[in-house]
Coordinates of C-alpha atoms and ligand atoms in Angstrom, one line a residue:
M1208 CA 27.4 36.4 -49.4
P1209 CA 25.9 32.9 -48.9
D1210 CA 23.3 32.5 -46.2
G1211 CA 24.2 30.5 -43.1
Y1212 CA 27.9 31.4 -43.1
G1213 CA 29.6 33.7 -40.8
L1214 CA 28.0 36.4 -38.7
G1215 CA 27.9 38.6 -41.8
R1216 CA 28.4 42.4 -41.9
S1217 CA 24.8 42.9 -40.8
A1218 CA 25.1 41.0 -37.6
G1219 CA 24.1 42.9 -34.5
W1220 CA 26.8 44.0 -32.0
S1221 CA 25.5 41.8 -29.2
E1222 CA 25.8 38.8 -31.6
R1223 CA 29.4 39.8 -32.5
L1224 CA 30.4 40.0 -28.8
H1225 CA 29.0 36.5 -28.1
A1226 CA 29.7 34.4 -31.2
T1227 CA 31.2 31.0 -30.5
G1228 CA 33.3 30.6 -33.7
A1229 CA 35.5 32.7 -36.0
D1230 CA 34.4 34.7 -39.0
A1231 CA 38.0 34.8 -40.3
L1232 CA 41.1 32.6 -40.2
Y1233 CA 44.6 33.9 -40.4
L1234 CA 47.6 31.6 -40.9
H1235 CA 51.1 33.0 -40.4
V1236 CA 54.1 31.7 -42.4
P1237 CA 57.2 33.2 -40.8
F1238 CA 59.8 32.5 -43.5
C1239 CA 61.4 34.9 -45.9
A1240 CA 64.3 34.5 -48.4
K1241 CA 65.9 37.7 -47.0
K1242 CA 65.1 40.1 -44.2
C1243 CA 64.1 43.6 -45.3
A1244 CA 65.9 46.5 -43.6
Y1245 CA 62.7 47.9 -42.0
C1246 CA 61.0 44.6 -41.0
D1247 CA 60.1 43.8 -37.4
F1248 CA 57.4 41.2 -38.3
A1249 CA 57.6 37.6 -37.1
S1250 CA 59.7 36.4 -40.0
W1251 CA 63.2 35.0 -40.4
A1252 CA 65.6 34.8 -43.4
T1253 CA 65.6 31.2 -44.3
P1254 CA 67.8 29.3 -46.8
R1255 CA 66.1 27.6 -49.7
G1256 CA 65.6 23.9 -49.0
D1257 CA 65.7 24.3 -45.3
G1258 CA 64.3 21.5 -43.2
L1259 CA 61.8 23.6 -41.3
S1260 CA 59.3 25.3 -43.6
Q1261 CA 57.6 22.2 -45.1
P1262 CA 57.1 20.5 -41.6
Y1263 CA 55.8 23.9 -40.4
A1264 CA 53.2 24.1 -43.2
Q1265 CA 52.2 20.5 -42.5
A1266 CA 51.8 21.3 -38.8
L1267 CA 49.8 24.4 -39.5
A1268 CA 47.5 22.4 -41.8
E1269 CA 46.9 19.9 -38.9
Q1270 CA 46.1 22.7 -36.5
V1271 CA 43.5 24.0 -39.0
E1272 CA 41.9 20.5 -39.0
Q1273 CA 41.9 20.6 -35.2
V1274 CA 40.1 23.9 -34.9
A1275 CA 37.7 22.8 -37.6
S1276 CA 36.8 19.7 -35.6
L1277 CA 36.1 22.1 -32.6
G1278 CA 33.4 23.7 -34.9
F1279 CA 35.4 27.0 -35.2
L1280 CA 35.3 27.2 -38.9
G1281 CA 31.7 26.4 -39.7
R1282 CA 30.9 30.0 -40.1
C1283 CA 34.2 31.2 -41.3
E1284 CA 33.9 33.6 -44.3
T1285 CA 37.5 34.7 -45.1
A1286 CA 41.0 33.3 -44.7
Y1287 CA 44.3 35.0 -45.1
I1288 CA 47.7 33.3 -45.4
G1289 CA 50.2 35.9 -44.5
G1290 CA 53.8 36.3 -43.3
G1291 CA 56.6 36.4 -43.7
T1292 CA 56.4 35.1 -47.2
P1293 CA 53.8 32.4 -47.8
T1294 CA 55.0 31.9 -51.4
F1295 CA 58.4 30.9 -49.9
L1296 CA 56.6 27.5 -49.2
G1297 CA 56.3 26.8 -52.9
K1298 CA 54.0 23.8 -53.4
G1299 CA 53.5 23.6 -49.6
L1300 CA 51.4 26.8 -49.9
G1301 CA 48.9 25.0 -52.3
G1302 CA 48.6 22.2 -49.7
L1303 CA 47.7 24.7 -47.0
V1304 CA 45.2 26.4 -49.2
R1305 CA 43.6 23.0 -49.9
R1306 CA 43.4 22.2 -46.2
V1307 CA 41.7 25.5 -45.5
T1308 CA 39.1 25.3 -48.3
A1309 CA 38.3 21.7 -47.2
D1310 CA 37.8 22.7 -43.5
A1311 CA 36.1 26.1 -44.0
P1312 CA 33.4 25.4 -46.7
G1313 CA 31.8 28.8 -46.4
L1314 CA 34.8 30.9 -47.5
C1315 CA 34.0 33.8 -49.7
E1316 CA 37.6 35.1 -49.9
L1317 CA 41.0 33.4 -49.4
T1318 CA 44.0 35.6 -49.8
C1319 CA 47.7 34.5 -50.0
E1320 CA 50.4 37.1 -49.4
A1321 CA 53.1 36.9 -52.0
N1322 CA 56.5 38.3 -52.7
P1323 CA 57.6 38.9 -56.2
D1324 CA 60.7 36.8 -55.8
S1325 CA 58.8 33.6 -55.0
L1326 CA 55.5 33.9 -56.8
T1327 CA 56.3 31.6 -59.7
D1328 CA 53.8 30.7 -62.4
G1329 CA 53.7 27.2 -60.8
V1330 CA 52.8 28.5 -57.4
L1331 CA 50.2 30.9 -58.9
A1332 CA 48.5 28.1 -60.8
D1333 CA 48.6 25.8 -57.8
I1334 CA 47.1 28.1 -55.3
A1335 CA 44.4 29.2 -57.8
S1336 CA 43.4 25.6 -58.5
A1337 CA 43.4 24.9 -54.7
G1338 CA 40.8 27.6 -54.1
A1339 CA 42.7 30.9 -53.4
T1340 CA 40.7 33.9 -54.6
R1341 CA 43.1 36.8 -54.0
I1342 CA 46.8 37.6 -53.9
S1343 CA 48.3 40.4 -51.9
M1344 CA 51.7 41.3 -53.3
G1345 CA 54.4 43.0 -51.3
V1346 CA 55.7 45.5 -53.9
Q1347 CA 56.4 48.5 -51.7
S1348 CA 57.9 50.6 -54.5
L1349 CA 58.4 50.5 -58.2
C1350 CA 61.7 52.5 -58.1
D1351 CA 64.9 50.4 -57.9
A1352 CA 66.9 52.9 -55.8
E1353 CA 64.1 52.9 -53.1
L1354 CA 63.9 49.1 -53.2
V1355 CA 67.6 48.9 -52.6
E1356 CA 67.3 51.2 -49.6
L1357 CA 64.6 48.9 -48.1
S1358 CA 66.8 45.8 -48.8
R1359 CA 64.0 44.3 -50.8
I1360 CA 65.0 41.1 -52.5
H1361 CA 63.4 42.0 -55.9
D1362 CA 63.7 44.9 -58.3
A1363 CA 60.9 46.9 -59.8
E1364 CA 60.9 44.9 -63.1
Q1365 CA 60.4 41.6 -61.3
A1366 CA 57.6 43.2 -59.2
R1367 CA 55.9 44.5 -62.4
N1368 CA 56.3 41.1 -64.1
R1369 CA 54.8 39.2 -61.2
V1370 CA 51.9 41.5 -60.6
R1371 CA 51.0 41.2 -64.3
A1372 CA 51.1 37.4 -64.0
A1373 CA 48.9 37.5 -60.9
V1374 CA 46.4 39.8 -62.7
L1375 CA 46.4 37.5 -65.7
S1376 CA 45.7 34.5 -63.6
G1377 CA 42.2 35.9 -62.9
L1378 CA 42.7 36.1 -59.1
D1379 CA 41.9 39.4 -57.4
V1380 CA 45.2 41.2 -56.9
S1381 CA 46.2 43.7 -54.2
C1382 CA 49.5 45.6 -54.0
D1383 CA 51.1 46.8 -50.8
L1384 CA 53.0 50.1 -51.3
M1385 CA 55.1 52.1 -48.8
C1386 CA 55.6 55.8 -48.5
A1387 CA 57.9 58.1 -46.6
I1388 CA 60.8 55.9 -47.4
P1389 CA 64.5 56.8 -48.2
R1390 CA 65.1 58.4 -51.6
Q1391 CA 61.3 58.7 -52.2
M1392 CA 60.3 62.1 -53.8
P1393 CA 56.8 63.2 -54.9
A1394 CA 57.7 62.3 -58.5
S1395 CA 59.0 58.8 -57.7
W1396 CA 56.0 58.2 -55.5
R1397 CA 53.7 59.3 -58.3
T1398 CA 55.5 56.8 -60.6
T1399 CA 55.0 54.0 -58.2
L1400 CA 51.3 54.8 -57.7
E1401 CA 50.6 55.3 -61.4
E1402 CA 52.4 52.1 -62.5
A1403 CA 50.7 50.0 -59.8
A1404 CA 47.3 51.3 -60.8
S1405 CA 48.1 50.7 -64.5
L1406 CA 49.0 47.1 -63.9
G1407 CA 45.4 46.3 -63.4
V1408 CA 45.3 45.5 -59.7
G1409 CA 41.9 45.9 -58.0
H1410 CA 43.2 46.9 -54.6
V1411 CA 46.1 48.9 -53.1
S1412 CA 47.2 49.3 -49.5
I1413 CA 49.4 52.2 -48.6
Y1414 CA 51.5 52.3 -45.5
P1415 CA 53.9 55.0 -44.2
L1416 CA 57.2 53.4 -43.2
Q1417 CA 57.5 53.0 -39.5
I1418 CA 61.1 52.9 -38.3
E1419 CA 61.0 50.1 -35.6
G1420 CA 63.6 49.7 -33.0
G1421 CA 66.0 46.8 -33.5
T1422 CA 65.8 46.8 -37.3
T1423 CA 68.7 47.3 -39.6
L1424 CA 67.0 50.5 -40.8
A1425 CA 66.7 51.9 -37.2
R1426 CA 70.4 51.3 -36.7
R1427 CA 71.2 53.0 -40.0
V1428 CA 69.2 56.2 -39.3
G1429 CA 70.1 56.6 -35.6
D1430 CA 68.0 58.4 -33.0
E1431 CA 66.7 61.3 -35.1
Q1432 CA 63.6 60.8 -37.3
P1433 CA 64.9 61.5 -40.8
I1434 CA 63.2 64.2 -42.9
W1435 CA 62.1 61.7 -45.5
N1436 CA 60.0 60.0 -42.8
S1437 CA 58.8 63.1 -40.9
P1438 CA 55.0 63.3 -39.9
D1439 CA 54.6 66.1 -42.5
V1440 CA 56.1 63.9 -45.3
Q1441 CA 54.0 60.9 -44.2
A1442 CA 50.9 63.1 -44.3
S1443 CA 51.7 64.6 -47.7
R1444 CA 52.5 61.2 -49.3
M1445 CA 49.2 59.7 -47.9
K1446 CA 47.3 62.7 -49.4
Q1447 CA 49.2 62.3 -52.7
A1448 CA 48.3 58.6 -52.8
Q1449 CA 44.6 59.5 -52.3
V1450 CA 44.6 62.0 -55.2
E1451 CA 46.5 59.8 -57.6
L1452 CA 44.6 56.6 -56.9
E1453 CA 41.2 58.4 -57.1
D1454 CA 42.3 59.7 -60.5
Y1455 CA 42.6 56.0 -61.5
G1456 CA 39.1 55.2 -60.2
F1457 CA 40.0 53.8 -56.8
H1458 CA 38.0 54.7 -53.7
R1459 CA 39.5 54.9 -50.2
Y1460 CA 37.4 52.7 -47.9
E1461 CA 39.8 52.6 -45.0
V1462 CA 42.6 54.8 -43.8
A1463 CA 45.2 52.7 -45.7
S1464 CA 43.1 50.8 -48.2
Y1465 CA 41.9 51.6 -51.7
A1466 CA 39.7 49.5 -54.0
R1467 CA 38.8 49.9 -57.7
S1468 CA 35.1 48.9 -56.9
A1469 CA 33.1 47.8 -53.9
D1470 CA 33.6 44.1 -54.7
K1471 CA 37.4 44.5 -54.6
E1472 CA 37.4 45.7 -50.9
C1473 CA 39.2 43.2 -48.7
L1474 CA 36.6 41.3 -46.7
H1475 CA 39.1 39.7 -44.4
N1476 CA 40.5 43.0 -43.1
Q1477 CA 37.0 44.3 -42.6
V1478 CA 36.4 41.5 -40.1
Y1479 CA 39.3 43.0 -38.0
W1480 CA 37.7 46.5 -38.1
T1481 CA 34.1 45.5 -37.3
G1482 CA 34.2 43.6 -34.1
R1483 CA 33.9 40.1 -35.6
P1484 CA 35.9 37.3 -34.1
Y1485 CA 38.9 35.8 -35.9
L1486 CA 41.4 33.0 -35.2
G1487 CA 45.1 33.2 -35.9
L1488 CA 47.4 30.2 -36.1
G1489 CA 51.2 30.1 -36.6
S1490 CA 54.1 31.7 -34.9
G1491 CA 53.2 35.3 -33.8
A1492 CA 49.6 35.1 -35.1
A1493 CA 46.9 37.0 -33.3
S1494 CA 43.3 36.1 -32.6
M1495 CA 40.3 38.0 -31.3
L1496 CA 37.7 35.7 -29.7
T1497 CA 34.6 36.2 -27.6
A1498 CA 34.5 34.7 -24.1
E1499 CA 32.3 32.0 -25.6
G1500 CA 34.8 31.3 -28.4
Y1501 CA 37.6 31.2 -25.8
L1502 CA 35.8 28.5 -23.8
R1503 CA 35.4 26.5 -27.0
L1504 CA 39.2 26.8 -27.7
L1505 CA 39.9 25.6 -24.2
E1506 CA 38.6 22.2 -25.2
A1507 CA 41.7 21.7 -27.3
C1508 CA 44.0 24.1 -25.4
P1509 CA 43.7 23.3 -21.7
Q1510 CA 47.0 25.2 -21.1
L1511 CA 45.1 28.4 -21.6
G1512 CA 43.6 28.3 -18.1
P1513 CA 40.2 29.6 -16.9
L1514 CA 38.5 32.6 -18.2
P1515 CA 38.8 35.4 -15.6
D1516 CA 35.4 36.8 -14.3
G1517 CA 33.8 39.7 -16.1
M1518 CA 35.6 39.4 -19.4
T1519 CA 33.9 39.6 -22.8
R1520 CA 36.8 39.5 -25.3
V1521 CA 40.1 37.7 -25.5
R1522 CA 43.0 38.6 -27.7
L1523 CA 45.6 35.8 -28.2
K1524 CA 49.0 35.8 -29.7
V1525 CA 50.9 32.6 -30.4
L1526 CA 54.3 32.8 -28.7
S1527 CA 55.6 29.4 -29.9
G1528 CA 58.4 29.7 -32.3
R1529 CA 58.6 28.1 -35.7
D1530 CA 60.7 25.2 -34.5
E1531 CA 58.2 24.3 -31.8
I1532 CA 55.3 24.5 -34.3
S1533 CA 57.2 22.4 -36.8
N1534 CA 57.6 19.7 -34.2
N1535 CA 53.9 19.3 -34.7
R1536 CA 52.5 18.5 -31.2
G1537 CA 49.2 20.2 -32.0
L1538 CA 47.2 23.0 -30.4
A1539 CA 47.7 21.8 -26.8
S1540 CA 51.5 22.4 -27.1
L1541 CA 51.2 26.1 -28.1
S1542 CA 52.1 28.9 -25.7
F1543 CA 50.0 32.1 -25.9
E1544 CA 50.0 35.6 -24.7
E1545 CA 46.4 36.3 -23.6
E1546 CA 44.8 39.7 -23.1
F1547 CA 41.3 40.0 -21.6
L1548 CA 38.9 42.8 -22.3
T1549 CA 35.8 43.8 -20.4
E1550 CA 32.6 44.7 -22.3
R1551 CA 33.4 48.4 -21.9
Q1552 CA 36.9 47.9 -23.3
A1553 CA 35.6 45.7 -26.2
V1554 CA 33.1 48.3 -27.2
A1555 CA 35.6 51.1 -27.0
E1556 CA 38.0 49.1 -29.1
D1557 CA 35.3 48.5 -31.7
L1558 CA 34.6 52.3 -31.9
M1559 CA 38.3 52.9 -32.3
L1560 CA 38.7 50.4 -35.1
G1561 CA 35.5 51.6 -36.7
A1562 CA 37.0 55.0 -37.1
R1563 CA 39.5 53.6 -39.6
L1564 CA 36.7 53.0 -42.0
A1565 CA 35.6 55.8 -44.5
R1566 CA 32.0 54.9 -43.9
G1567 CA 32.5 55.8 -40.2
L1568 CA 31.0 54.4 -37.1
D1569 CA 28.3 51.8 -37.6
A1570 CA 24.9 53.0 -36.3
G1571 CA 24.3 49.6 -34.7
L1572 CA 27.6 49.9 -32.9
V1573 CA 26.9 53.4 -31.7
S1574 CA 23.5 52.4 -30.4
Y1575 CA 25.0 49.3 -28.6
A1576 CA 27.8 51.4 -27.2
R1577 CA 25.4 53.9 -25.9
S1578 CA 23.8 51.2 -23.7
I1579 CA 27.2 50.4 -22.2
L1580 CA 29.1 53.7 -22.2
A1581 CA 26.4 56.4 -21.7
P1582 CA 26.6 59.3 -21.0
S1583 CA 30.3 59.6 -21.8
L1584 CA 29.8 58.3 -25.4
D1585 CA 27.7 61.2 -26.6
E1586 CA 29.8 63.8 -24.9
R1587 CA 33.0 62.3 -26.6
L1588 CA 31.4 62.0 -30.0
E1589 CA 30.2 65.6 -29.8
R1590 CA 33.7 66.7 -28.8
L1591 CA 35.3 64.8 -31.7
V1592 CA 32.8 66.3 -34.2
G1593 CA 33.4 69.7 -32.7
E1594 CA 37.2 69.3 -33.2
G1595 CA 36.6 68.3 -36.8
R1596 CA 37.9 64.8 -36.4
L1597 CA 34.5 63.1 -37.2
D1598 CA 31.9 64.6 -39.4
D1599 CA 28.2 64.8 -38.6
S1600 CA 27.6 61.3 -39.8
L1601 CA 30.4 60.1 -37.5
A1602 CA 32.7 59.3 -40.4
P1603 CA 36.4 60.3 -40.0
T1604 CA 37.5 63.5 -41.6
E1605 CA 40.8 64.1 -43.3
K1606 CA 42.0 65.8 -40.1
G1607 CA 40.8 62.9 -38.0
W1608 CA 42.8 60.4 -40.1
L1609 CA 45.9 62.6 -40.4
L1610 CA 46.1 63.0 -36.6
G1611 CA 44.8 59.5 -36.1
N1612 CA 46.2 59.0 -32.6
E1613 CA 43.9 61.7 -31.3
L1614 CA 40.9 60.2 -32.9
Y1615 CA 41.6 56.6 -32.0
G1616 CA 42.8 57.5 -28.5
G1617 CA 39.7 59.6 -27.9
L1618 CA 37.5 56.6 -28.6
W1619 CA 39.6 54.0 -26.8
D1620 CA 39.6 56.2 -23.7
L1621 CA 35.9 55.6 -23.4
A1622 CA 36.8 52.2 -21.9
G1623 CA 37.4 54.1 -18.7
D1624 CA 40.1 51.7 -17.4
T1625 CA 42.3 51.3 -20.5
E1626 CA 44.6 48.8 -18.7
T1627 CA 43.8 45.3 -19.8
L1628 CA 44.5 42.0 -18.0
V1629 CA 47.4 40.2 -19.7
R1630 CA 48.8 36.8 -18.9
R1631 CA 50.9 34.1 -20.5
S1632 CA 50.0 30.4 -20.9
P1633 CA 51.6 28.2 -20.0
Ligands
SF4_1076 S1 59.2 40.2 -47.1 FE1 57.8 41.1 -45.6 S2 57.9 39.8 -43.8 FE2 59.7 39.3 -45.1 S3 61.4 40.4 -44.3 FE3 60.4 41.7 -46.0 S4 58.9 43.0 -45.0 FE4 59.4 41.3 -43.5

């Protein structure tokens, strides 16, 4: 990791809570060629050649320039262009990557999310030459019948072909896979895991399918949680993934994340889990800023309004739609949902997020949290260890992860008042 960039993983917790910039940048591209049956992300099925996506990419690039001119990106280490389907932008994605690499000179990692249907050889070569270092492929399954149930736009062979092309390009490649889905059986899940591992990817993320209200899938299954998605099936598929992937040399470094070696772990996601500030641009994108970072953003976004007294952390979500952003009136025209956290809440949140990591709660965080949350912190940690949710080194156990809500909720409760202040601007 180069000196002088970002807070770095060794930064103290006090430093993290008072940084003035962002360690990570997220850009959201809310366009997809087709909506998947289970998807409730900010993404819309968009016809090819629509008039919106290229102006949107251009407007996003200009917002990146704006935040760079505020000094937000001088210490930025990682960037992630996600969606939606960033590869839907075609050549426009390369332009966005170029803008980010020009404005965030200290980047160690730049990931583009990709869908097998739109990751062409041309897009791959273009983003690699523009400075992307990593591709995260939405594969979900390598069984055709399961892909049909999910209404994915690609089949298994197209996914294999595009993952192979991405690996051959020399970029780091990650694969998203989904478990507890319709038609999935232990044998078909094993096939998906083994094939994905054999394709040469360095990283795999595993998610149990969540049936979200309002989606096509939720309407299809009705009110009862189907057996193929029951908590027991989710737990057994997650366990199976661990066993299979470890056989292929992967290690689990986060509840849902596996890497073939330490240098293949996703640096960007680790910013999210370790209390380091990040900035998100684009429709639906989320940011986590310190109070100091928020005051800096106010210079370009006066619509955000004053920082309420006693707040340490601000979570922002861009509420502006893709049409508004495409009109390109800059940061000052965006509307946001803002959520303000006190120092107690911010520290409790960091403990909760830290419990996602296999290495467990950072000693520096625990020591800082003790100065804010004593004596309830030690009592709570002892209880979680006694219940077998954390081990003696404060790393999550299998039981802790399997019944994650108890573990994460037990740490978040340390905030005392778990109700946060939320407002909308303008
Ligand atoms: S490709 Fe991803 S973002 Fe797009 S509809 Fe499918 S799940 Fe949602």
